[in-house]
mmCIF file of C-alpha atoms and ligand atoms in Angstrom:
data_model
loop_
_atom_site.group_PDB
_atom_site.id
_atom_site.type_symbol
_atom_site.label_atom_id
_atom_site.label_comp_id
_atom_site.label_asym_id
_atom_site.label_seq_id
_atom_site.Cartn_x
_atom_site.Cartn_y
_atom_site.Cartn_z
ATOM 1 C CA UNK A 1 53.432 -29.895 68.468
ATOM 2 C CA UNK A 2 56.874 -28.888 66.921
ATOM 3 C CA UNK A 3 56.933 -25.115 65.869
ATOM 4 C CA UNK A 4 58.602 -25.848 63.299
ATOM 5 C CA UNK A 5 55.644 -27.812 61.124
ATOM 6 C CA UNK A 6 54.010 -24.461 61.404
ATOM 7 C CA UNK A 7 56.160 -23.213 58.446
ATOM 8 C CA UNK A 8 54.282 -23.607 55.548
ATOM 9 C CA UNK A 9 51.720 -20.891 57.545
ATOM 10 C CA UNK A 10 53.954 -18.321 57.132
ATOM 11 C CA UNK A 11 54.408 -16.304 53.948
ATOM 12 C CA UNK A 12 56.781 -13.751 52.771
ATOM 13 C CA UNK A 13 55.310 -11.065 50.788
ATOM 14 C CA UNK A 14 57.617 -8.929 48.238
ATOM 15 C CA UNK A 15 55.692 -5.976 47.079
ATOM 16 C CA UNK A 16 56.434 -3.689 43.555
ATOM 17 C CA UNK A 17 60.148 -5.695 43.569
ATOM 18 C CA UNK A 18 62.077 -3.886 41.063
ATOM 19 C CA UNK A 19 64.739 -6.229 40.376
ATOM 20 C CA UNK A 20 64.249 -9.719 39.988
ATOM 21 C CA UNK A 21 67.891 -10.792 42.055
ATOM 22 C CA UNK A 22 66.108 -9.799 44.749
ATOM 23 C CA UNK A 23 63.450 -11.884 44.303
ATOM 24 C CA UNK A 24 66.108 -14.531 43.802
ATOM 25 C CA UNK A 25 67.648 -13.770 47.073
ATOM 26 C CA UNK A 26 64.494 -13.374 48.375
ATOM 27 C CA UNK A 27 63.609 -17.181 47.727
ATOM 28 C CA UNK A 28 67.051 -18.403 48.798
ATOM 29 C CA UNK A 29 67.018 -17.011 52.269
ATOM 30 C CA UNK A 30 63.498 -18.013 53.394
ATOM 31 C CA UNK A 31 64.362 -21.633 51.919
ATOM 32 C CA UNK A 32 67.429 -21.777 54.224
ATOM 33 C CA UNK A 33 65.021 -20.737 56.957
ATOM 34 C CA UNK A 34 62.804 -23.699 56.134
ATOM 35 C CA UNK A 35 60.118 -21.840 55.088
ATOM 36 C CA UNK A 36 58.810 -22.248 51.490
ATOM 37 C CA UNK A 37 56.063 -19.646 50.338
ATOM 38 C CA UNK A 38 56.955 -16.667 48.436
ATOM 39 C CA UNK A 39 54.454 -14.104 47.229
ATOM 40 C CA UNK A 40 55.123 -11.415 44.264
ATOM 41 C CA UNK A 41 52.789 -8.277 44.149
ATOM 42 C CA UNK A 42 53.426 -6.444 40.819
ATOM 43 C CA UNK A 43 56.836 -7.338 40.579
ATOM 44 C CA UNK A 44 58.250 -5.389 37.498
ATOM 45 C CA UNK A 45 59.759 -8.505 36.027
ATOM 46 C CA UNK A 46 59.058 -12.052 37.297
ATOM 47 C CA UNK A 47 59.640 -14.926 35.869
ATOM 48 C CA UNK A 48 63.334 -13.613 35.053
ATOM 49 C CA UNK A 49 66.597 -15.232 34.499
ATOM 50 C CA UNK A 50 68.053 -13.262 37.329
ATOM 51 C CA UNK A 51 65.654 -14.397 39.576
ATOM 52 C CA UNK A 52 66.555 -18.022 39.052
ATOM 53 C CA UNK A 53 70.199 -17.411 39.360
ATOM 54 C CA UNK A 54 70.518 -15.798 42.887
ATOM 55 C CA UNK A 55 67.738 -18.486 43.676
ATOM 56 C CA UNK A 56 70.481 -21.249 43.676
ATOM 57 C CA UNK A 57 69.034 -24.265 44.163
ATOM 58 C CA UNK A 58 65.855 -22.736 45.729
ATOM 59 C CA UNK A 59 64.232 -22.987 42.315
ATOM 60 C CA UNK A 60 60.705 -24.665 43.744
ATOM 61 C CA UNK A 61 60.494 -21.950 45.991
ATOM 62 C CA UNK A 62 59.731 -19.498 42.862
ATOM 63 C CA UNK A 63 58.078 -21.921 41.022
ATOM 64 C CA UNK A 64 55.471 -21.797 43.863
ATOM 65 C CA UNK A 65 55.350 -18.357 44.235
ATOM 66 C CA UNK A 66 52.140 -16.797 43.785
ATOM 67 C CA UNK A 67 51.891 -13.752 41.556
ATOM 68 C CA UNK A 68 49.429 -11.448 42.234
ATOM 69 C CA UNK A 69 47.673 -7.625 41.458
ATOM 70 C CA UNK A 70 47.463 -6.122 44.443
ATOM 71 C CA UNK A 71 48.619 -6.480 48.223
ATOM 72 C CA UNK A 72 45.458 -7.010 48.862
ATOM 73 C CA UNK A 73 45.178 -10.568 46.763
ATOM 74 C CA UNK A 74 48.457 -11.351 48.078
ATOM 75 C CA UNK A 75 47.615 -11.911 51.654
ATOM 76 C CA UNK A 76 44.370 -13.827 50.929
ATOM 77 C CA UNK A 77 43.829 -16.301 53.615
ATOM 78 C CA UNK A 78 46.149 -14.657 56.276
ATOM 79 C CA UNK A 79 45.043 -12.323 59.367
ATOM 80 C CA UNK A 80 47.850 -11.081 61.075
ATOM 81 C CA UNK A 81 50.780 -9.368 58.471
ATOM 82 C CA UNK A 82 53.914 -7.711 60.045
ATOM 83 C CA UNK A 83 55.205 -4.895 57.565
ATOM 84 C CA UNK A 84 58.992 -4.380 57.535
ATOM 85 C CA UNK A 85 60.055 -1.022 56.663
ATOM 86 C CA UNK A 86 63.527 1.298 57.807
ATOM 87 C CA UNK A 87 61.601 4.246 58.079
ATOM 88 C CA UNK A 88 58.654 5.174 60.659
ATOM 89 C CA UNK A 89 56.495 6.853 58.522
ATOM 90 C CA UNK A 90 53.799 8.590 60.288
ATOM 91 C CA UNK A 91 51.957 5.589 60.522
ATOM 92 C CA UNK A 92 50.134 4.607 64.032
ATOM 93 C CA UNK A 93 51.288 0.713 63.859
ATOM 94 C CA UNK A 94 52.985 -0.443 67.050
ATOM 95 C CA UNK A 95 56.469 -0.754 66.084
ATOM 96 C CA UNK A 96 58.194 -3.805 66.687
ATOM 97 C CA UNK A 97 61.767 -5.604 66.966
ATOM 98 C CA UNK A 98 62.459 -8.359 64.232
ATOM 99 C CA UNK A 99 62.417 -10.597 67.260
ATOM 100 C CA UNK A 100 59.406 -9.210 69.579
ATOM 101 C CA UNK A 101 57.904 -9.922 65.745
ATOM 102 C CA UNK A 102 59.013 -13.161 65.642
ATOM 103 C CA UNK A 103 57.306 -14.098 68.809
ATOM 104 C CA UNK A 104 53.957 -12.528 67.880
ATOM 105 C CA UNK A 105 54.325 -14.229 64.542
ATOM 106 C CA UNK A 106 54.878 -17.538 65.915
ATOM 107 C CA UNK A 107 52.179 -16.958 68.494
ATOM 108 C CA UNK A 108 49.530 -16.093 65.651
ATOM 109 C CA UNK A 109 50.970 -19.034 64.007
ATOM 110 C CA UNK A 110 50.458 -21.561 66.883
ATOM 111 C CA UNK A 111 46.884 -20.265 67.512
ATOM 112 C CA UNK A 112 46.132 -21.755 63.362
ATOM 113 C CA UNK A 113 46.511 -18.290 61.867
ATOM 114 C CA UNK A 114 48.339 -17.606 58.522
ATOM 115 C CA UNK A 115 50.792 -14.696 58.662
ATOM 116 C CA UNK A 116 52.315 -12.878 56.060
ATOM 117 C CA UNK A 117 55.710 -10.823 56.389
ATOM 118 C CA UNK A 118 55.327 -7.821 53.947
ATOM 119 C CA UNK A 119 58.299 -6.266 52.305
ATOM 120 C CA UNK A 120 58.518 -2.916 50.058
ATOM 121 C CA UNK A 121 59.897 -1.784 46.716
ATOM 122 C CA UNK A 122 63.421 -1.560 46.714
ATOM 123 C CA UNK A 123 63.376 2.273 46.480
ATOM 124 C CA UNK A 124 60.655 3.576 47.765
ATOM 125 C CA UNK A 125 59.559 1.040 50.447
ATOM 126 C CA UNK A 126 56.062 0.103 51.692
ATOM 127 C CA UNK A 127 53.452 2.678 50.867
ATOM 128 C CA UNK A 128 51.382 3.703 53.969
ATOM 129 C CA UNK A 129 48.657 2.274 52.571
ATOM 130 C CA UNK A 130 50.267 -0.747 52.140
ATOM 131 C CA UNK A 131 51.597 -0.746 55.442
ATOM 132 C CA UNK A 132 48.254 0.228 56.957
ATOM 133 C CA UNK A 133 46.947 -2.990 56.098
ATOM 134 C CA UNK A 134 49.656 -4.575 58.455
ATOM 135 C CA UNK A 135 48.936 -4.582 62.437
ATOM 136 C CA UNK A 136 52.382 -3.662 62.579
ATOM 137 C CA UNK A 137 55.509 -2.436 61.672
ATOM 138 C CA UNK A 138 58.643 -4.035 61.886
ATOM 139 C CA UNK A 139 62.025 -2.184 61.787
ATOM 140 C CA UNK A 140 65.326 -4.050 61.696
ATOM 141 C CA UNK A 141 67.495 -1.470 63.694
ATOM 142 C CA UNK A 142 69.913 -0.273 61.577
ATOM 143 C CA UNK A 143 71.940 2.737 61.908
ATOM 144 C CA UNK A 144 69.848 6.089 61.125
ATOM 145 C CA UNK A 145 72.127 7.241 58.586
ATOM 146 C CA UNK A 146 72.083 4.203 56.163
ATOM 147 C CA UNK A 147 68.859 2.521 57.517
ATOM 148 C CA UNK A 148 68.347 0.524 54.638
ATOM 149 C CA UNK A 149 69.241 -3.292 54.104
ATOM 150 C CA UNK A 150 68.980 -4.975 50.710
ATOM 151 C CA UNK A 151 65.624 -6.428 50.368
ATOM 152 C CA UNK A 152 66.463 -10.079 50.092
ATOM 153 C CA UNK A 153 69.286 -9.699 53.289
ATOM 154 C CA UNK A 154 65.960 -7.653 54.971
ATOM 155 C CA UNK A 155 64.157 -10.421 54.430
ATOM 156 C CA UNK A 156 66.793 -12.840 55.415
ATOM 157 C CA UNK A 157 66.854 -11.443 59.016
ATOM 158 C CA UNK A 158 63.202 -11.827 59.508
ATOM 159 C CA UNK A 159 63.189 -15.201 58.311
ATOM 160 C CA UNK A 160 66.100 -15.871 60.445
ATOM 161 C CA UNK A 161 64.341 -14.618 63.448
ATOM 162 C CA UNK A 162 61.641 -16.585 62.752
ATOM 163 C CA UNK A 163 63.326 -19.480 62.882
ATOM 164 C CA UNK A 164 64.941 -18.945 65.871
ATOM 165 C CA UNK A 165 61.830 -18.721 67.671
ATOM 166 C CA UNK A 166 60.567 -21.857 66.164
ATOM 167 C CA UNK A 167 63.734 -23.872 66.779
ATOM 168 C CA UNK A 168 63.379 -21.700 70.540
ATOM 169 C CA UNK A 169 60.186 -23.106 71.019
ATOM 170 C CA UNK A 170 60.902 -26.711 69.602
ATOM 171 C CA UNK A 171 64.045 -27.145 71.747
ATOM 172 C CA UNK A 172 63.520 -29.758 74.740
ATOM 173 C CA UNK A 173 65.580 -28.237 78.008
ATOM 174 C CA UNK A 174 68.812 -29.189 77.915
ATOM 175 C CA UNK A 175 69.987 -31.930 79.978
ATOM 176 C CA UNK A 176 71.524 -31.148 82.900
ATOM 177 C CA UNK A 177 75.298 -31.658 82.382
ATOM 178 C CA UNK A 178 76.179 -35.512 84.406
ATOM 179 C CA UNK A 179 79.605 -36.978 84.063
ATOM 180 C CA UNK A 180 78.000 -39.498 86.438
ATOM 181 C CA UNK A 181 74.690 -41.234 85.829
ATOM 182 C CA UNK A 182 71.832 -39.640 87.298
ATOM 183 C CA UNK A 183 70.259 -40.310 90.509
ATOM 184 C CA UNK A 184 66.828 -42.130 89.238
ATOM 185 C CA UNK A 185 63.640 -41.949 91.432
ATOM 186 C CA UNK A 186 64.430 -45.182 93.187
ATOM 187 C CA UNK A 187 67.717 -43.527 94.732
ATOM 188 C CA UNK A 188 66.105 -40.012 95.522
ATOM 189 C CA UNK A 189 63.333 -42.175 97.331
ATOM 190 C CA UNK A 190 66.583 -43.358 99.731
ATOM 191 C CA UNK A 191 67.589 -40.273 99.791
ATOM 192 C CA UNK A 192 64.946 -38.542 101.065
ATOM 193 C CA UNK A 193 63.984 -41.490 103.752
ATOM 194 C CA UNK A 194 67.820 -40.993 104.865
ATOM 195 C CA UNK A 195 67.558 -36.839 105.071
ATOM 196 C CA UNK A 196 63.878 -37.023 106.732
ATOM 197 C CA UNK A 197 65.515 -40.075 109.363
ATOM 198 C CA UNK A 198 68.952 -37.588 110.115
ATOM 199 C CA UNK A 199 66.693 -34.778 110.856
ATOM 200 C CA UNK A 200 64.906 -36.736 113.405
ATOM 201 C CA UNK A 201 67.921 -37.678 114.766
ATOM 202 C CA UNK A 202 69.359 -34.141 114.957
ATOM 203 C CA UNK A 203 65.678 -33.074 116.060
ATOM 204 C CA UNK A 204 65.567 -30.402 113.707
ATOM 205 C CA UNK A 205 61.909 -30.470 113.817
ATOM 206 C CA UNK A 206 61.678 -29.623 117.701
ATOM 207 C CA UNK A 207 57.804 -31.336 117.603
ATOM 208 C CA UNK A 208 56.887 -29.141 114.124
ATOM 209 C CA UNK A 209 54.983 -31.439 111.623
ATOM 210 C CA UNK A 210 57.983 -32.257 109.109
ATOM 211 C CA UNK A 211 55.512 -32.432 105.938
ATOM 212 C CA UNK A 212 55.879 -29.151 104.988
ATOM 213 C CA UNK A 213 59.574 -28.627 105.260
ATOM 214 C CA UNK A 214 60.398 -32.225 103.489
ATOM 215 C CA UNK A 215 58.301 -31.165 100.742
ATOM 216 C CA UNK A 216 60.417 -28.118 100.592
ATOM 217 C CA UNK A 217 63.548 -29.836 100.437
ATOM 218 C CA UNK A 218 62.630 -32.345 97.990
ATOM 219 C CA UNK A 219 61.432 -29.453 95.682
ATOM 220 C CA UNK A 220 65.304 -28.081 96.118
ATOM 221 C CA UNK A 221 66.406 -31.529 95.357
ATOM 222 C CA UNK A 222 64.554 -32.301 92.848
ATOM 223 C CA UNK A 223 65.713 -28.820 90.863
ATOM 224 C CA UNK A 224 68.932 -30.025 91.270
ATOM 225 C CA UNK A 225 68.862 -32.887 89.750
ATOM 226 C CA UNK A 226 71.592 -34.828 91.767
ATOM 227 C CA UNK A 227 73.916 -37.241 90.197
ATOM 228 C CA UNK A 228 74.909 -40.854 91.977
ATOM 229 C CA UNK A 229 78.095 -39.351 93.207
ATOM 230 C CA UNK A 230 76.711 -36.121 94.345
ATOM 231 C CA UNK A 231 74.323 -38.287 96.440
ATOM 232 C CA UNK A 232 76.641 -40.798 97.816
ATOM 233 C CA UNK A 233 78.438 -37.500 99.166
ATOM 234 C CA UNK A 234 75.250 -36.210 100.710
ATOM 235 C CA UNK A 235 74.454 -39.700 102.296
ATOM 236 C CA UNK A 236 77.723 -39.418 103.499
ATOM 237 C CA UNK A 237 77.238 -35.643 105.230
ATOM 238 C CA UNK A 238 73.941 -37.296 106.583
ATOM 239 C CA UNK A 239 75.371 -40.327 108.392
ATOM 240 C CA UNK A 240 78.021 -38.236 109.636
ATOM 241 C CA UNK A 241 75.094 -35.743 111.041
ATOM 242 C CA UNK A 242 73.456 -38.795 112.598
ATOM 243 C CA UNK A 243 76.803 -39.951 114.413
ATOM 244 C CA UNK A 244 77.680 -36.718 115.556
ATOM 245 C CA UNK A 245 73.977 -37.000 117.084
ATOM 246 C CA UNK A 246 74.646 -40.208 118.800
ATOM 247 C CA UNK A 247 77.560 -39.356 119.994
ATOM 248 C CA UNK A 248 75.907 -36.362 121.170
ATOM 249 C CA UNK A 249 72.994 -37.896 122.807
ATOM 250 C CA UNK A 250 75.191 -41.160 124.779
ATOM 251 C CA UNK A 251 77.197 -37.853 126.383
ATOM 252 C CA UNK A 252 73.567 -36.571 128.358
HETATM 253 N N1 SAH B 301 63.837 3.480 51.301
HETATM 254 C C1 SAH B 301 63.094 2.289 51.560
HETATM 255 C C2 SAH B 301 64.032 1.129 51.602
HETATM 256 C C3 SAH B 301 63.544 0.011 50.880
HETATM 257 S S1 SAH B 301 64.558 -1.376 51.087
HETATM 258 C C4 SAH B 301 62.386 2.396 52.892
HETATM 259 O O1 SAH B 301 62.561 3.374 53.543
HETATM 260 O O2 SAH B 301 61.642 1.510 53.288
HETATM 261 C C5 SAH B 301 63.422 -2.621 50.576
HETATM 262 C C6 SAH B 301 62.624 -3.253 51.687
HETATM 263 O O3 SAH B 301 63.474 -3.972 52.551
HETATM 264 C C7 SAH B 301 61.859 -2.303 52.575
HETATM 265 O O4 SAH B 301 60.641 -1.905 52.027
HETATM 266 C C8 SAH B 301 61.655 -3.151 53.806
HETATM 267 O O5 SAH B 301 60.578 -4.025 53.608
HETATM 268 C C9 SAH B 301 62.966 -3.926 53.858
HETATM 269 N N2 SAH B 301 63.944 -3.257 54.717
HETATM 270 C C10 SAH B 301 65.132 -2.731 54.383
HETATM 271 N N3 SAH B 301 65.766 -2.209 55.449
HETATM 272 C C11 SAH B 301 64.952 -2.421 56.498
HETATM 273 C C12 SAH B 301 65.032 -2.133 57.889
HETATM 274 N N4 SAH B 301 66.066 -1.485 58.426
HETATM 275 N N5 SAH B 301 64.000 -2.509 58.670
HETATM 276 C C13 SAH B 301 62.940 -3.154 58.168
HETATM 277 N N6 SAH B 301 62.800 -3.451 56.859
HETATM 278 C C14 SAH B 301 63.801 -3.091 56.033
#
């Protein structure tokens, strides 16, 4: 499955938001991040003109967001909830990176479970009982002195992280890079019939059964993914390796 469906089960939580740009904000940087569920515990003012304005065009991402009481209410449904906060507040939650979050998110996410990233009140943060019903704390690490980011740019970099372990997880290896076409299974086959033949020849195997070691080397060959012209030079090396051989053997 592509991480990246798994979106809509993550939700970011803003708790006791004082000012509605940040809610704004808020909406605009998860939307960029592709995910799409905001939810508002007693924000001071919501719906709010200022909120729609630093929402840009992320408009439906407010106009979905839930409004609710308490934390509590607001992550209904979900069972694992990362709080962010600058400070370590006496609280015994493991303590985690944005990105060692990310990971745990996503993993929560991929076994069906909703998550919720929590966020505090501009001022005065997540309350420790707010963050006690978190199993655990994330800190973006900032500089002690001025630990504090801007809620919507705090939750920017968590939604960012998110993302990149989604797209992470989503990406297919990269290709190995081939100016040449690669070798296809038809040509390895040849290959390995030529390799297995010139170490006959050379009697590298000295009467050992050559299973093991050809299974080796196809297992190096295979990691390499060899390109046409790579392996016209190594059928090259090898029928030079069998002549010197010959040669070898009509001088006994
Ligand atoms: N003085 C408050 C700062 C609040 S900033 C405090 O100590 O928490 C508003 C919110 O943004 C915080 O509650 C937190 O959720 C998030 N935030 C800001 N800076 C952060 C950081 N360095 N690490 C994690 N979250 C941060």
């Amino acid at each position: 499955m592509n991480p990246l469906e798994l979106a809509p089960l993550f939700r970011f939580v803003l708790v006791r938001t004082s000012h509605p740009g940040n809610i704004g904000g808020a909406a605009r940087a998860i939307r960029t991040m592709g995910f799409e569920r905001l939810d508002l515990v007693a924000p001071q003012r919501f719906p709010d003109r200022e909120a729609d304005a630093l929402a840009a065009n992320a408009v439906q991402v407010l106009a979905g967001a839930g409004v609710h009481g308490t934390l509590v209410e607001g992550l209904a449904g979900t069972s694992f909830a990362l709080g962010l906060s600058a400070r370590r507040r006496g609280v015994t939650l493991p303590e985690l990176s944005p990105r060692e979050a990310a990971a745990q998110a996503l993993a929560a996410a991929v076994r069906g479970e909703q998550v919720a990233l929590v966020f505090g009140n501009e001022r005065t943060g997540l309350e420790n009982e707010e963050l006690a019903t978190c199993h655990a704390m994330v800190r973006i690490p900032s500089v002690d002195d001025f630990s504090s980011l801007n809620l919507a740019q705090a939750v920017q970099v968590m939604a960012y992280e998110l993302r990149l372990a989604m797209l992470g997880d989503a990406a297919p290896a990269p290709p190995p890079e081939h100016d040449e076409p690669p070798a296809d299974a038809a040509q390895m086959e040849r290959f390995y019939a030529h390799l297995a033949q010139m170490l006959d020849d050379i009697d590298f195997h000295k009467g050992r059964e050559p299973t093991t070691i050809m299974l080796r080397l196809r297992k190096l060959f295979q990691r390499a993914q060899p390109d046409q012209r790579e392996l016209r030079v190594l059928h090259g090396i090898l029928a030079d390796a069998q002549r010197m051989a010959q040669l070898a053997g009509e001088k006994k």
